[in-house]
């Protein structure tokens, strides 16, 4: 197979006492809530040998994080282990005293948390936070020794200038640097086991790749066993030898990663594999093989329509003039650089591209690339510093009168990223979807209600949703409402700003499917802003890759994926987790 | 840090000018004869009225009056009291006493408030927490002067443990009871604030990470939970100095302490308006300066502020 | 047991009937309806403190509105120096003041001025603070600079200190309304600051951006989306402020610069009781107790409402 398997060989030759390093048996965890006791983890069992790596995969709420935090007794809130056993090197961890657990944490089991922004204490410098770990675990005996070792730890974690960095505070570090510091802290006492809870999901893909590679090297050198908690099947398969798939608090499938990916047996795993953009969409034709999956994943249907639609769109794209056209668009902000000085920061630098009617153009870039600023300018929510934004031949930047702005708003509508922020919590769903109709004076109250029903039907939500409030709906359902609201005025263009990024992969597949259907029914044009190249493959006809405010590469989706010209594009493609994994038939 | 300090001082200047202007405006630009109004029902001697008119430059345009007053503030000329003595003279003898009382009160409310708040926060929902909450709410509900009367009556009159009034020179042992009275309301606020802050911080990601690093529970609480919880408490102490000043007027009145508050109290009771106005203006200035100092303390506690550009 | 006893990982699959698959992202049509206010109400409904404090407040408001229903003593008419500092007796459950007035009647009649000051000052502070805070937060720029700086100037003067100075110069026109007005002059910046913060965070939410992209005018966005979503913290502060205004009024009256001594108020009565605390503690105890209970009720209500409106606190 690939290079990962050699890694397995090394691990199995590591000295073991004949039993697994970690054995979790029939673990039960429950939470005490207002609505009674919730069993978050039910009968979970898995084991891990010394030097091995294992990934627990599942959607949010599947119990994957809960299972992992139960191992080091860090369950949040009212969480409690109510049954089963957790053995580390043969020693039972369930029910041991606080002091005993304190002795195990750090020195025997290390932990790397998810969000680098909130996991370092903002009031202490980095050196202090590394040194206290070393002192608490007896790795260093004096402050002086601790300081020398702390520098070593940070250096090993890949932070240059570690000596100087010791005196710096977390807010002076970038996200990637903080995550390196946290990895350094987690490994500083050379634990036998490292639990990495979504260690890079808050970071850009290229940073993510570098950090995971580094983590890999470090743990292999030290012979540390690793448990990854992740929602990303591609990442799990790429980084771990063993896979544990969790669904609704239970393990539905576990075993060697490659085998599970190539031959998923449980219908849930099959769904996951089919929906994972990084895996399933390797090639559109290849995905056809999933048609025969017993419980059809929604994306299987999507893939078929995709191919049909792609053919139609290609014809359309060449025929008509662009619906949206950006010409040398530049956006500059004044930023304060300390004191009274300000500096001009160019967020978007002479960007030009077209969106053809009935097609999808994706803008891909990492955080700070300027992609969201483009979305705001196309929506006329931000003014353009220089250049023109043309919608159907009309220069949007020149529109001034309230009437003309209103007319423009009917044609271009947004869907935003955060499903929890996109709907006013005090408006019920009917009010939310009807708001654009009210504002634009469309129809009578009765007609508007009829239109709301129609729109709900279009986004496949029951009519009973009308009287509900956003907090009663899931993230995916909220995004459907946001789509329905955007469609209320029958626009030509939807600007989808990371519209599916915050969703679990199955839900994401469902929404992408919906968007594709709507596009073909109504001939909509999409401007699809995302950081996730894998998703682009599923939905876009052409792609613009952005970096530091500029478009570095712009081509059709197939061209970008099959023969990227720019190194940056190649890096981005290589950074898609699981990109290198070949799926079996 | 230097930049932060500089910026805070810079920000304080317009606030200072605005606040003193407000007070000045309220007293002298409202309709009616301000000098006579200051005396309320009493009739002042013409000599004093004349002197006040001259002192506040009432014959000149209002804005000139204010500027002259402001100029006086910078040369520690705070005006003249009812009896004709310069306010700065009265301050010189009264301020040290009030300072001593206020420091005692702050020490009491900070130490006891933070300690009880910490324990309540760590045991959220338990009996200790519930009782701390009830007691703190009661302390806030009962006006300071009622607490003052009751404690004075119980400890000084009934039990005879302390003197009912503070003697000459305000010895420390006489100031203990007044300091507790003065601190009572703020103590209650600090308990509540620390409790909320501690229980919030207990759920913070960095506290979980600190535990995961293998630190002992005690160290996690001391170094990570408590330290971070102090930041909002320090901010509160800044605004609380204002409440302490009002409290000082009441408390020093009850215990007959000859400090700044006691002087204002006596002046109010006797209807000596000019003294009240001059002293309150000085108190506002002290409040602002104290706030600046608290801001510096805040910057020391929070590196994000310290290193802000 | 799946793959426990085996060193080489075996491929384990759970039987499907153990964890049946659910339809992806299905709407639960039977779920109880809920939204912010409904959820808050549900949590309040089960809180004994909410019921205790709100019924206390209703009762005190009733006493304040209709004092004559609770005592048939017209309190000032029947003061009899023979009863000076007298203890409780039939018809006079709380005893008598130094001037021989019925303490119970004075406590009943004293509710009105205290409540008037508290309610009026709170209304003024909320109206001024919400309008200015919302303008500053929503429109930003010049509005924000002016309002925030002016607010800072007022904020630099402690409320009661400022009130002492102003009341001193207003000696001729002291009544409940002027006391309320003067307290609110110095107290509005707090509400303005809180509103400004809430408006700022609501303004930056996606639903506001989405509404603007829909063509909703900025003013309508402010009124229909931003303000309603910013009110929760204001309600909490207003409830607590009402209590603290009542304490402030009592403090001013105690110092002799609040309500004139001819007005029957808890502050005045406490002030007058100071001299007779040794001989007649009831003259202090009852008005002070009534005042404290009133303030306590508002503080407790503020506390439970804060918890109810904060979904984070409710989840815990």
mmCIF file of N, CA, C and O in Angstrom, chain A residues 492-562:
data_model
loop_
_atom_site.group_PDB
_atom_site.id
_atom_site.type_symbol
_atom_site.label_atom_id
_atom_site.label_comp_id
_atom_site.label_asym_id
_atom_site.label_seq_id
_atom_site.Cartn_x
_atom_site.Cartn_y
_atom_site.Cartn_z
ATOM 1 N N UNK A 492 -31.256 36.103 -9.628
ATOM 2 C CA UNK A 492 -30.491 35.417 -10.671
ATOM 3 C C UNK A 492 -29.245 34.777 -10.088
ATOM 4 O O UNK A 492 -28.743 33.794 -10.604
ATOM 5 N N UNK A 493 -28.719 35.426 -9.039
ATOM 6 C CA UNK A 493 -27.417 35.012 -8.524
ATOM 7 C C UNK A 493 -27.516 34.753 -7.014
ATOM 8 O O UNK A 493 -28.133 35.545 -6.295
ATOM 9 N N UNK A 494 -26.922 33.664 -6.550
ATOM 10 C CA UNK A 494 -26.738 33.481 -5.117
ATOM 11 C C UNK A 494 -25.246 33.572 -4.812
ATOM 12 O O UNK A 494 -24.439 32.940 -5.484
ATOM 13 N N UNK A 495 -24.927 34.362 -3.800
ATOM 14 C CA UNK A 495 -23.549 34.405 -3.328
ATOM 15 C C UNK A 495 -23.486 33.514 -2.090
ATOM 16 O O UNK A 495 -24.099 33.810 -1.068
ATOM 17 N N UNK A 496 -22.789 32.404 -2.206
ATOM 18 C CA UNK A 496 -22.746 31.422 -1.117
ATOM 19 C C UNK A 496 -21.399 31.561 -0.410
ATOM 20 O O UNK A 496 -20.384 31.064 -0.886
ATOM 21 N N UNK A 497 -21.412 32.284 0.710
ATOM 22 C CA UNK A 497 -20.152 32.561 1.409
ATOM 23 C C UNK A 497 -19.919 31.476 2.464
ATOM 24 O O UNK A 497 -20.465 31.549 3.551
ATOM 25 N N UNK A 498 -19.127 30.476 2.137
ATOM 26 C CA UNK A 498 -18.849 29.336 3.030
ATOM 27 C C UNK A 498 -20.149 28.699 3.508
ATOM 28 O O UNK A 498 -20.256 28.279 4.663
ATOM 29 N N UNK A 499 -21.139 28.639 2.611
ATOM 30 C CA UNK A 499 -22.491 28.287 3.041
ATOM 31 C C UNK A 499 -22.605 26.878 3.619
ATOM 32 O O UNK A 499 -23.540 26.591 4.361
ATOM 33 N N UNK A 500 -21.692 25.969 3.288
ATOM 34 C CA UNK A 500 -21.816 24.613 3.825
ATOM 35 C C UNK A 500 -20.658 24.249 4.739
ATOM 36 O O UNK A 500 -20.576 23.128 5.240
ATOM 37 N N UNK A 501 -19.764 25.202 5.007
ATOM 38 C CA UNK A 501 -18.525 24.873 5.716
ATOM 39 C C UNK A 501 -18.743 24.439 7.162
ATOM 40 O O UNK A 501 -17.953 23.686 7.705
ATOM 41 N N UNK A 502 -19.799 24.955 7.783
ATOM 42 C CA UNK A 502 -19.968 24.667 9.209
ATOM 43 C C UNK A 502 -20.792 23.411 9.442
ATOM 44 O O UNK A 502 -21.108 23.079 10.567
ATOM 45 N N UNK A 503 -21.157 22.705 8.369
ATOM 46 C CA UNK A 503 -22.089 21.586 8.527
ATOM 47 C C UNK A 503 -21.361 20.252 8.557
ATOM 48 O O UNK A 503 -20.302 20.089 7.973
ATOM 49 N N UNK A 504 -21.986 19.294 9.225
ATOM 50 C CA UNK A 504 -21.465 17.936 9.203
ATOM 51 C C UNK A 504 -21.530 17.392 7.790
ATOM 52 O O UNK A 504 -22.391 17.781 7.001
ATOM 53 N N UNK A 505 -20.669 16.457 7.495
ATOM 54 C CA UNK A 505 -20.468 16.064 6.114
ATOM 55 C C UNK A 505 -21.733 15.520 5.447
ATOM 56 O O UNK A 505 -22.022 15.841 4.288
ATOM 57 N N UNK A 506 -22.548 14.764 6.158
ATOM 58 C CA UNK A 506 -23.753 14.227 5.527
ATOM 59 C C UNK A 506 -24.743 15.336 5.206
ATOM 60 O O UNK A 506 -25.362 15.357 4.153
ATOM 61 N N UNK A 507 -24.877 16.261 6.156
ATOM 62 C CA UNK A 507 -25.787 17.386 5.967
ATOM 63 C C UNK A 507 -25.267 18.275 4.849
ATOM 64 O O UNK A 507 -26.016 18.762 4.005
ATOM 65 N N UNK A 508 -23.960 18.437 4.847
ATOM 66 C CA UNK A 508 -23.319 19.232 3.801
ATOM 67 C C UNK A 508 -23.645 18.663 2.429
ATOM 68 O O UNK A 508 -24.037 19.394 1.510
ATOM 69 N N UNK A 509 -23.550 17.340 2.302
ATOM 70 C CA UNK A 509 -23.864 16.690 1.043
ATOM 71 C C UNK A 509 -25.306 16.964 0.625
ATOM 72 O O UNK A 509 -25.596 17.255 -0.536
ATOM 73 N N UNK A 510 -26.182 16.918 1.631
ATOM 74 C CA UNK A 510 -27.598 17.150 1.366
ATOM 75 C C UNK A 510 -27.846 18.559 0.831
ATOM 76 O O UNK A 510 -28.598 18.757 -0.112
ATOM 77 N N UNK A 511 -27.195 19.539 1.471
ATOM 78 C CA UNK A 511 -27.398 20.935 1.050
ATOM 79 C C UNK A 511 -26.793 21.151 -0.339
ATOM 80 O O UNK A 511 -27.381 21.831 -1.182
ATOM 81 N N UNK A 512 -25.642 20.571 -0.587
ATOM 82 C CA UNK A 512 -25.027 20.711 -1.902
ATOM 83 C C UNK A 512 -25.946 20.123 -2.975
ATOM 84 O O UNK A 512 -26.128 20.687 -4.046
ATOM 85 N N UNK A 513 -26.544 18.999 -2.629
ATOM 86 C CA UNK A 513 -27.495 18.359 -3.520
ATOM 87 C C UNK A 513 -28.662 19.300 -3.825
ATOM 88 O O UNK A 513 -29.040 19.502 -4.982
ATOM 89 N N UNK A 514 -29.185 19.910 -2.757
ATOM 90 C CA UNK A 514 -30.290 20.844 -2.902
ATOM 91 C C UNK A 514 -29.905 22.011 -3.811
ATOM 92 O O UNK A 514 -30.642 22.395 -4.716
ATOM 93 N N UNK A 515 -28.718 22.555 -3.553
ATOM 94 C CA UNK A 515 -28.267 23.698 -4.342
ATOM 95 C C UNK A 515 -28.152 23.316 -5.823
ATOM 96 O O UNK A 515 -28.522 24.097 -6.701
ATOM 97 N N UNK A 516 -27.645 22.110 -6.068
ATOM 98 C CA UNK A 516 -27.491 21.680 -7.455
ATOM 99 C C UNK A 516 -28.859 21.527 -8.125
ATOM 100 O O UNK A 516 -29.060 21.954 -9.258
ATOM 101 N N UNK A 517 -29.814 20.938 -7.396
ATOM 102 C CA UNK A 517 -31.158 20.798 -7.948
ATOM 103 C C UNK A 517 -31.774 22.150 -8.270
ATOM 104 O O UNK A 517 -32.335 22.357 -9.343
ATOM 105 N N UNK A 518 -31.645 23.068 -7.318
ATOM 106 C CA UNK A 518 -32.238 24.396 -7.513
ATOM 107 C C UNK A 518 -31.615 25.088 -8.710
ATOM 108 O O UNK A 518 -32.291 25.772 -9.472
ATOM 109 N N UNK A 519 -30.317 24.886 -8.868
ATOM 110 C CA UNK A 519 -29.637 25.530 -9.982
ATOM 111 C C UNK A 519 -30.212 25.039 -11.308
ATOM 112 O O UNK A 519 -30.484 25.831 -12.200
ATOM 113 N N UNK A 520 -30.420 23.731 -11.382
ATOM 114 C CA UNK A 520 -30.899 23.218 -12.655
ATOM 115 C C UNK A 520 -32.368 23.593 -12.887
ATOM 116 O O UNK A 520 -32.774 23.860 -13.999
ATOM 117 N N UNK A 521 -33.160 23.657 -11.795
ATOM 118 C CA UNK A 521 -34.561 24.037 -11.969
ATOM 119 C C UNK A 521 -34.720 25.484 -12.391
ATOM 120 O O UNK A 521 -35.559 25.811 -13.211
ATOM 121 N N UNK A 522 -33.933 26.356 -11.755
ATOM 122 C CA UNK A 522 -34.187 27.786 -11.931
ATOM 123 C C UNK A 522 -33.125 28.495 -12.742
ATOM 124 O O UNK A 522 -33.215 29.711 -12.928
ATOM 125 N N UNK A 523 -32.132 27.780 -13.163
ATOM 126 C CA UNK A 523 -31.071 28.419 -13.933
ATOM 127 C C UNK A 523 -30.284 29.435 -13.132
ATOM 128 O O UNK A 523 -29.844 30.456 -13.651
ATOM 129 N N UNK A 524 -30.137 29.177 -11.816
ATOM 130 C CA UNK A 524 -29.416 30.121 -10.958
ATOM 131 C C UNK A 524 -27.921 30.122 -11.259
ATOM 132 O O UNK A 524 -27.372 29.113 -11.705
ATOM 133 N N UNK A 525 -27.291 31.248 -10.984
ATOM 134 C CA UNK A 525 -25.833 31.304 -11.047
ATOM 135 C C UNK A 525 -25.317 31.393 -9.620
ATOM 136 O O UNK A 525 -25.892 32.100 -8.802
ATOM 137 N N UNK A 526 -24.245 30.675 -9.319
ATOM 138 C CA UNK A 526 -23.702 30.696 -7.966
ATOM 139 C C UNK A 526 -22.303 31.272 -7.959
ATOM 140 O O UNK A 526 -21.463 30.914 -8.794
ATOM 141 N N UNK A 527 -22.055 32.150 -6.973
ATOM 142 C CA UNK A 527 -20.679 32.517 -6.655
ATOM 143 C C UNK A 527 -20.395 31.805 -5.331
ATOM 144 O O UNK A 527 -20.969 32.137 -4.299
ATOM 145 N N UNK A 528 -19.522 30.815 -5.387
ATOM 146 C CA UNK A 528 -19.354 29.892 -4.268
ATOM 147 C C UNK A 528 -18.026 30.174 -3.583
ATOM 148 O O UNK A 528 -16.965 29.845 -4.122
ATOM 149 N N UNK A 529 -18.087 30.822 -2.422
ATOM 150 C CA UNK A 529 -16.868 31.192 -1.704
ATOM 151 C C UNK A 529 -16.551 30.085 -0.696
ATOM 152 O O UNK A 529 -17.410 29.729 0.111
ATOM 153 N N UNK A 530 -15.351 29.548 -0.713
ATOM 154 C CA UNK A 530 -15.037 28.472 0.228
ATOM 155 C C UNK A 530 -13.535 28.355 0.476
ATOM 156 O O UNK A 530 -12.723 28.850 -0.306
ATOM 157 N N UNK A 531 -13.189 27.710 1.582
ATOM 158 C CA UNK A 531 -11.786 27.406 1.832
ATOM 159 C C UNK A 531 -11.505 25.955 1.471
ATOM 160 O O UNK A 531 -10.390 25.497 1.536
ATOM 161 N N UNK A 532 -12.571 25.228 1.103
ATOM 162 C CA UNK A 532 -12.492 23.780 1.011
ATOM 163 C C UNK A 532 -12.485 23.346 -0.456
ATOM 164 O O UNK A 532 -13.515 23.274 -1.108
ATOM 165 N N UNK A 533 -11.300 23.054 -0.954
ATOM 166 C CA UNK A 533 -11.183 22.669 -2.354
ATOM 167 C C UNK A 533 -11.978 21.411 -2.659
ATOM 168 O O UNK A 533 -12.496 21.239 -3.753
ATOM 169 N N UNK A 534 -12.074 20.534 -1.678
ATOM 170 C CA UNK A 534 -12.753 19.263 -1.915
ATOM 171 C C UNK A 534 -14.208 19.491 -2.318
ATOM 172 O O UNK A 534 -14.725 18.820 -3.207
ATOM 173 N N UNK A 535 -14.855 20.454 -1.661
ATOM 174 C CA UNK A 535 -16.255 20.734 -1.970
ATOM 175 C C UNK A 535 -16.384 21.352 -3.360
ATOM 176 O O UNK A 535 -17.330 21.090 -4.101
ATOM 177 N N UNK A 536 -15.377 22.148 -3.714
ATOM 178 C CA UNK A 536 -15.385 22.810 -5.014
ATOM 179 C C UNK A 536 -15.564 21.791 -6.128
ATOM 180 O O UNK A 536 -16.345 21.957 -7.048
ATOM 181 N N UNK A 537 -14.848 20.701 -5.975
ATOM 182 C CA UNK A 537 -14.902 19.646 -6.979
ATOM 183 C C UNK A 537 -16.339 19.174 -7.222
ATOM 184 O O UNK A 537 -16.711 18.842 -8.335
ATOM 185 N N UNK A 538 -17.131 19.161 -6.169
ATOM 186 C CA UNK A 538 -18.498 18.662 -6.275
ATOM 187 C C UNK A 538 -19.422 19.622 -7.004
ATOM 188 O O UNK A 538 -20.363 19.189 -7.644
ATOM 189 N N UNK A 539 -19.195 20.928 -6.857
ATOM 190 C CA UNK A 539 -20.233 21.846 -7.318
ATOM 191 C C UNK A 539 -19.805 22.865 -8.369
ATOM 192 O O UNK A 539 -20.660 23.427 -9.037
ATOM 193 N N UNK A 540 -18.517 23.134 -8.501
ATOM 194 C CA UNK A 540 -18.148 24.290 -9.312
ATOM 195 C C UNK A 540 -17.823 23.925 -10.756
ATOM 196 O O UNK A 540 -17.348 22.831 -11.041
ATOM 197 N N UNK A 541 -18.106 24.893 -11.647
ATOM 198 C CA UNK A 541 -17.720 24.725 -13.040
ATOM 199 C C UNK A 541 -16.357 25.352 -13.295
ATOM 200 O O UNK A 541 -15.564 24.849 -14.063
ATOM 201 N N UNK A 542 -16.128 26.496 -12.647
ATOM 202 C CA UNK A 542 -14.798 27.084 -12.757
ATOM 203 C C UNK A 542 -14.337 27.560 -11.388
ATOM 204 O O UNK A 542 -15.147 27.763 -10.486
ATOM 205 N N UNK A 543 -13.043 27.712 -11.237
ATOM 206 C CA UNK A 543 -12.448 27.983 -9.934
ATOM 207 C C UNK A 543 -11.472 29.148 -10.046
ATOM 208 O O UNK A 543 -10.709 29.229 -11.015
ATOM 209 N N UNK A 544 -11.515 30.046 -9.074
ATOM 210 C CA UNK A 544 -10.471 31.057 -8.939
ATOM 211 C C UNK A 544 -9.776 30.794 -7.602
ATOM 212 O O UNK A 544 -10.427 30.768 -6.557
ATOM 213 N N UNK A 545 -8.477 30.591 -7.637
ATOM 214 C CA UNK A 545 -7.731 30.360 -6.407
ATOM 215 C C UNK A 545 -7.144 31.685 -5.954
ATOM 216 O O UNK A 545 -6.458 32.361 -6.722
ATOM 217 N N UNK A 546 -7.430 32.081 -4.695
ATOM 218 C CA UNK A 546 -6.964 33.379 -4.202
ATOM 219 C C UNK A 546 -5.892 33.222 -3.146
ATOM 220 O O UNK A 546 -5.921 32.287 -2.332
ATOM 221 N N UNK A 547 -4.946 34.159 -3.183
ATOM 222 C CA UNK A 547 -3.940 34.206 -2.140
ATOM 223 C C UNK A 547 -3.555 35.668 -1.933
ATOM 224 O O UNK A 547 -3.289 36.371 -2.910
ATOM 225 N N UNK A 548 -3.558 36.101 -0.696
ATOM 226 C CA UNK A 548 -3.212 37.480 -0.339
ATOM 227 C C UNK A 548 -3.865 38.516 -1.250
ATOM 228 O O UNK A 548 -3.202 39.399 -1.776
ATOM 229 N N UNK A 549 -5.160 38.369 -1.469
ATOM 230 C CA UNK A 549 -5.886 39.386 -2.205
ATOM 231 C C UNK A 549 -5.843 39.254 -3.710
ATOM 232 O O UNK A 549 -6.523 39.997 -4.413
ATOM 233 N N UNK A 550 -5.042 38.339 -4.216
ATOM 234 C CA UNK A 550 -4.951 38.210 -5.669
ATOM 235 C C UNK A 550 -5.431 36.845 -6.127
ATOM 236 O O UNK A 550 -5.349 35.866 -5.392
ATOM 237 N N UNK A 551 -5.898 36.805 -7.377
ATOM 238 C CA UNK A 551 -6.245 35.508 -7.959
ATOM 239 C C UNK A 551 -4.969 34.942 -8.562
ATOM 240 O O UNK A 551 -4.361 35.555 -9.443
ATOM 241 N N UNK A 552 -4.526 33.789 -8.038
ATOM 242 C CA UNK A 552 -3.273 33.234 -8.547
ATOM 243 C C UNK A 552 -3.529 32.248 -9.682
ATOM 244 O O UNK A 552 -2.664 32.019 -10.518
ATOM 245 N N UNK A 553 -4.710 31.665 -9.697
ATOM 246 C CA UNK A 553 -5.007 30.743 -10.784
ATOM 247 C C UNK A 553 -6.500 30.725 -11.012
ATOM 248 O O UNK A 553 -7.288 30.751 -10.081
ATOM 249 N N UNK A 554 -6.887 30.690 -12.275
ATOM 250 C CA UNK A 554 -8.289 30.722 -12.614
ATOM 251 C C UNK A 554 -8.493 29.840 -13.828
ATOM 252 O O UNK A 554 -7.878 30.060 -14.868
ATOM 253 N N UNK A 555 -9.344 28.829 -13.670
ATOM 254 C CA UNK A 555 -9.544 27.891 -14.770
ATOM 255 C C UNK A 555 -10.798 27.084 -14.511
ATOM 256 O O UNK A 555 -11.480 27.300 -13.499
ATOM 257 N N UNK A 556 -11.105 26.146 -15.384
ATOM 258 C CA UNK A 556 -12.237 25.270 -15.132
ATOM 259 C C UNK A 556 -11.862 24.320 -13.993
ATOM 260 O O UNK A 556 -10.676 24.099 -13.721
ATOM 261 N N UNK A 557 -12.872 23.761 -13.368
ATOM 262 C CA UNK A 557 -12.615 22.912 -12.217
ATOM 263 C C UNK A 557 -11.714 21.734 -12.586
ATOM 264 O O UNK A 557 -10.764 21.416 -11.871
ATOM 265 N N UNK A 558 -12.009 21.114 -13.717
ATOM 266 C CA UNK A 558 -11.217 19.957 -14.110
ATOM 267 C C UNK A 558 -9.756 20.331 -14.338
ATOM 268 O O UNK A 558 -8.849 19.615 -13.915
ATOM 269 N N UNK A 559 -9.558 21.469 -14.966
ATOM 270 C CA UNK A 559 -8.176 21.904 -15.207
ATOM 271 C C UNK A 559 -7.431 22.112 -13.899
ATOM 272 O O UNK A 559 -6.294 21.665 -13.734
ATOM 273 N N UNK A 560 -8.103 22.781 -12.970
ATOM 274 C CA UNK A 560 -7.433 23.075 -11.704
ATOM 275 C C UNK A 560 -7.093 21.789 -10.958
ATOM 276 O O UNK A 560 -6.006 21.649 -10.393
ATOM 277 N N UNK A 561 -8.000 20.828 -10.994
ATOM 278 C CA UNK A 561 -7.747 19.611 -10.236
ATOM 279 C C UNK A 561 -6.771 18.679 -10.953
ATOM 280 O O UNK A 561 -5.958 18.017 -10.323
ATOM 281 N N UNK A 562 -6.861 18.655 -12.270
ATOM 282 C CA UNK A 562 -6.043 17.678 -12.987
ATOM 283 C C UNK A 562 -4.673 18.216 -13.358
ATOM 284 O O UNK A 562 -3.692 17.488 -13.331
#
